[in-house]
Amino acid sequence: MPSPMAIQSASPTPSMFRKKSTPALNTAASYLSAVSEADARARAHGSTPSSTPALSLSSSVTSSSEDTVLHELDDETDNGLAYPKVPPTSEQIFTTVHTEFGHCANDAYRHTSQYNTEHPVKSVQEQDPPYYILLTTYISYIVVIFFGHLRDFFGKRLKAAEYRHLLAHDGYAALNSDFDSFYTRRLKLRIDDCFSHPVTGVPGRTIMLLDRHSANYNKTQILSGTRTRGLNVSSYNYLGFAQSKGGCTDASVECIKRYGLSACGSRREGATLDLHVQGEALVARFLGTEDALISSMGFATNSTIIPALVSKGCLVISDELNHASIRFGVRLSGANVRMFKHNNMKALESLLREVISQGQPKTHRPWKKILVIVEGLYSMEGTLVKLPEILELKKKYKFYVFVDEAHSVGALGPHGRGICDYYGINPSQIDILMGTFTKSFGAAGGYIAGSKQIVDRLRLTGHSGAYAEAMAPPIVTQVIASMASLMGITLSNVEKSSSSRSLLPRHSDGPLQLVNTSECAAYPGTAASSALPPWMPLPQSMCDGSDSSMRLRRLAFNSRYLNRALRKLGFITYGHDDSPVIPLLLFNPGKMAVFSRLMRARATPIVVVVVAYPATPLVTSRVRFCLSASHTKEDIDTILQACDEIGDLLDLKQGAGERWPLHEIMARAVELVKMDVCP
Amino acid sequence: MSTTSTSLEPLFSILSQTYSTLETTFYKLPGSAVVARYVKSSHQNDPGRTLLEIILILFAIRTLLQSRTRADNSGKHFVQFDEKEIDDLIDDWTPEPLAAPLSAKEQAELTNSPVIVGATGPKPKLSNGKTVTNLASYNFTGLAGNERVKERTIECLVKYGLGSCGPPGFYGTQDVHMQLEQDIADFLGTEAAIIYAQAFATISSVIPAFCKRGDIIVADRGVNFAIQKGLQISRSTIRWYDHNDMKSLEQVLENIEKERRKKKGPLTRRFIVTEGIFDHDGVMSDLPKLVELKLKYKYRLILDESVSFGSVGRTGRGLTELYNVPASQVDMLVGSLANGLTACGGFCAGTNIVVNHQRINGTSFVFSAAMPPLLSVAASEGINILRNTPSILSTLQENTRAVRAIFDKVDCISVPSHPASPMIHLHVRLPSPTHLLPMVPASPALSSSGKPSNPHSPIPRDPEVFDGDLEERILQDVVDEALAQGVMITRAKRLPGQELVEVRPSVRIAITAALSKKDCEKAANVVKAAFIKVVGKRR
Ligand SMILES: Cc1ncc(COP(=O)(O)O)c(C=O)c1O
């Protein structure tokens, strides 16, 4: 058996975990026969198929069938991912493909993501590992750095040709000098097989990896032509809208037929489509703000809008762990920047007192404005911003608040409206709500929402309006469809009689209809049917909100379950119990690669993201799980079992607190999730 | 031998003296004895440990320095206040509003801009129900609404879903992305290419990925806004040369070289940053000359082909095809998939080293979700169509020529754009004597004064003189008039106050291969009539 530390060899060798778990139903035939048996049994008892509220009902789709499990016939792997462990009964109707969006009918595996004012759930105290872990972590870095330099020393002398591009040559300075690229070449390269892994297909509950190997120690990777399906806890697919089948996809297909692919140009130079206007109105209504604008890239939303908000003479106070796009935007703005310790309100307040009293540097003139930029959910830490406390400070210190909801919108709150919804805060208290569609909505692009005056100003002075390409029509459609289904759609009386919007009489040639502002008063509001493109087909379950409510509640359950279960197993994790992003601390850089490879090599492969310096502080290398509504409880159990075994192997269970054995955690999952405070 | 040791004697004595003073001051520090004893004994037991500990201490110091939260209250400008005073200051402070309310003109711009209902294309329908001829949208190749592209993207959509749901480094790289990168590289003839999710966010990440503090960038004074932002982020030393003036460029390069020789500074990275067809006015770069200069002075060339890729050259490969310069001569060739291929996103093509470097250092590549797979497929299919259908580009060129023939003959219009550029800027030329200098000086480099511009400033020595507000108003009237006559055009939208140099207002026309030559001429005549009518009214 090859060592797991070794770089994956060309021919996939069976790993030490291969033998262990054999899925109960590993062939299509056995699965389908189980389905039909269940069907027969039900018919014998004379029960009529009905649906539980949590399941999506659509008359057009029959019960679990080849459609929902076998969509990819070349998916030859028997890794227990293609079929549910428990076949459905005849009452259970699933319309999703199990590999994209897991079948889970048990209504107990649901939870609501909401701030509990009586028992506020706090982000866990960041635990320090034992000293020997820290010490060995430092030593491992020292060792690789030492060997890196040693190899460079000899390499430059013995294999000069390979170093040519790293040194000045022919009168050109090196594009990336040997010094600048040291970390990449000598540290990252060693574990490069854990990064940038190419995939194909839907990044849903599972993901199809394109297998690759390297013959030259990761310098180049060669695709071997085979593929491996793995359980996907890496993609930002919080609500599971990454689907190739379903209402959103149908809507986007229809959109491509009608609109084509592009709006051809920038929004202010003749590329504003009715879809953009409808999309913006819907986003505003979804978030409960007066107005909103959308842009074709989330990163660029920050980097091109922040410079339009603040400029020289203004101050930006930024959380130290804010995303690169925010830093990019702030740097372009020319405003002064100060950082405060991550999510530390005391540090923020003392900084505010200092900067307001001191005024601008040197001149001591008062600041024109102060903008505090925070994220709703921090994607590397899993922490939630302490928004109520920030708003308390805002009253006294009169700064403006910009909340980047890239990861929190859709993923948090009982209605999926993000961090405000989670805390029960009126969104009008926040000056700027920013977010992206890349994550929860399974689309691309970003938005800025706020008062009409601010948003209109940003339409004119933000860089994207004049220069960046407008959002592509099918992308807007995905946003509209997924967002509208989260909101639920109020049908007009005529429409109520028919079962879905696709059957509506078409009024696509009529003038553009927009929601009028009086309708927007209610928050969290529903989407008026007239505010959506009339041609957009949406199944019943998406119109009545049952589909989305299932998604939201499954995500909330999954998040809490994995968060608390990992801690009960003894791992050190960061972040908030309700966060769908869960960092599990590994510390040792070497463990990152091994963890990732072991997870990928299991009988049921699990695809994880590992991150280290420079994305995190040097010592706190971690693996990051991103949960999704598409995962089932069994999937989480699979992850837990894998973590449990690998955790023992790699000596990762260093956390303090009460521990439960794995089987107890799995058995008491619901209890664990429903506890107000995890003991 | 003995002489050297005697001559070194004073040095040794100074050294030993400093050492002993250092030692005594060290022992004067409280607790120092303990530290010294610890170090000594641990060194005795295990000399390797000392090294390890020193390294550990260095790490610890480094980690401490990394936290950037320390209050900056040690500076000499810090004023000490007590709590009460601070509270008063806080009460007194009134911030400006976050956004100033819109003026009537700004409001009008927002409410009056046309909204297209349904698909865009050569003849879209507007929200007022009218169908217009579209000379505003970037649809050079006419691929918008192409049925084959639609088919391919729908196939992709029902297989991959819509979003990529992750950055390229974390399972966001789909096989279709790799395919597109390969397609671009093959199409242009470079080793490799990398795709970004938005065209505008491409070059502003490409530049800072390579250019760091201390590096030298020589840039054209007329570069577009995205490049300006990239230059700003890079924090490199920037020298400017006159807009599209190769003599000025050579002079600047020569001066930098002289300066370097004089200072004998270390060899730094040096770049020339410019555009293929300039977004601001449609002027075209002289690529062969650029390449010659960059090779002569050993610079790397970053060329933004956002407008020229997919719009010039026999099959739309851009400037390299037009001038028959191998694309490998351009170190970083940046282009847009949105303009030429009517998909979305941007790319940078170059050697493997250039491309792989960006996979780790291109900020908007690393920290943003990968492009939705269906848009990559659209771009791939677009390239495929261009490659197999040279008639697209020849139609485009014919249409461009036909339209130029009309505009070039109008008194009240001046056209700065290159005759081959399908993006045509129209300036208004006012005959009245109150507006001097309506003409763009052909080459402002060595103008009347004879002295070159200051390379440290983006502002040229003899900046163009124009009445921006007036011209803008006139051009807006032209746009409105043309729209009333059924032709959609647009003013080139700028960000006043944020651009490095204020750009002269213009109407920006985008010719498309999707319209027939006759339609193009008809539309151009409408625009011409609108100009004449609006300018005529002002007399
Ligand atoms: C906080 C935050 N803001 C913005 C972005 C950028 O969004 P996009 O991936 O849509 O460009 C991200 C994505 O990772 C993010 O985490």
CSV table of C-alpha atoms and ligand atoms in Angstrom, one decimal, chain A residues 236 297-299 302 323 325 375 379 404 406-407 434 436 438-439 445, chain B residues 367-369, ligand 1:
chain,number,residue,atom,x,y,z
A,236,TYR,CA,-20.6,27.6,-2.7
A,297,MET,CA,-19.2,39.9,-11.5
A,298,GLY,CA,-19.2,39.8,-7.7
A,299,PHE,CA,-15.6,40.7,-7.3
A,302,ASN,CA,-16.9,45.6,-4.8
A,323,HIS,CA,-12.3,39.7,1.1
A,325,SER,CA,-12.3,42.4,-3.7
A,375,GLU,CA,-18.9,40.8,5.7
A,379,SER,CA,-15.9,32.5,4.2
A,404,ASP,CA,-20.8,42.3,2.0
A,406,ALA,CA,-21.6,37.3,-0.6
A,407,HIS,CA,-21.9,34.2,1.5
A,434,MET,CA,-23.8,44.1,-1.2
A,436,THR,CA,-23.2,38.0,-5.0
A,438,THR,CA,-22.4,33.2,-7.4
A,439,LYS,CA,-23.1,31.3,-4.2
A,445,GLY,CA,-22.5,38.5,-10.6
B,367,PHE,CA,-10.7,35.6,-5.7
B,368,SER,CA,-13.7,35.3,-7.9
B,369,ALA,CA,-16.0,32.5,-9.1
C,1,LIG,C1,-17.0,38.3,0.6
C,1,LIG,C2,-16.9,38.1,-0.9
C,1,LIG,N1,-17.2,39.2,-1.7
C,1,LIG,C3,-17.1,39.1,-3.0
C,1,LIG,C4,-16.8,37.9,-3.6
C,1,LIG,C5,-16.6,37.8,-5.1
C,1,LIG,O1,-17.7,37.3,-5.7
C,1,LIG,P1,-17.7,36.6,-7.1
C,1,LIG,O2,-17.1,35.2,-6.9
C,1,LIG,O3,-19.1,36.5,-7.5
C,1,LIG,O4,-16.9,37.4,-8.0
C,1,LIG,C6,-16.5,36.8,-2.8
C,1,LIG,C7,-16.2,35.5,-3.4
C,1,LIG,O5,-15.5,34.7,-3.1
C,1,LIG,C8,-16.6,36.9,-1.4
C,1,LIG,O6,-16.3,35.9,-0.6
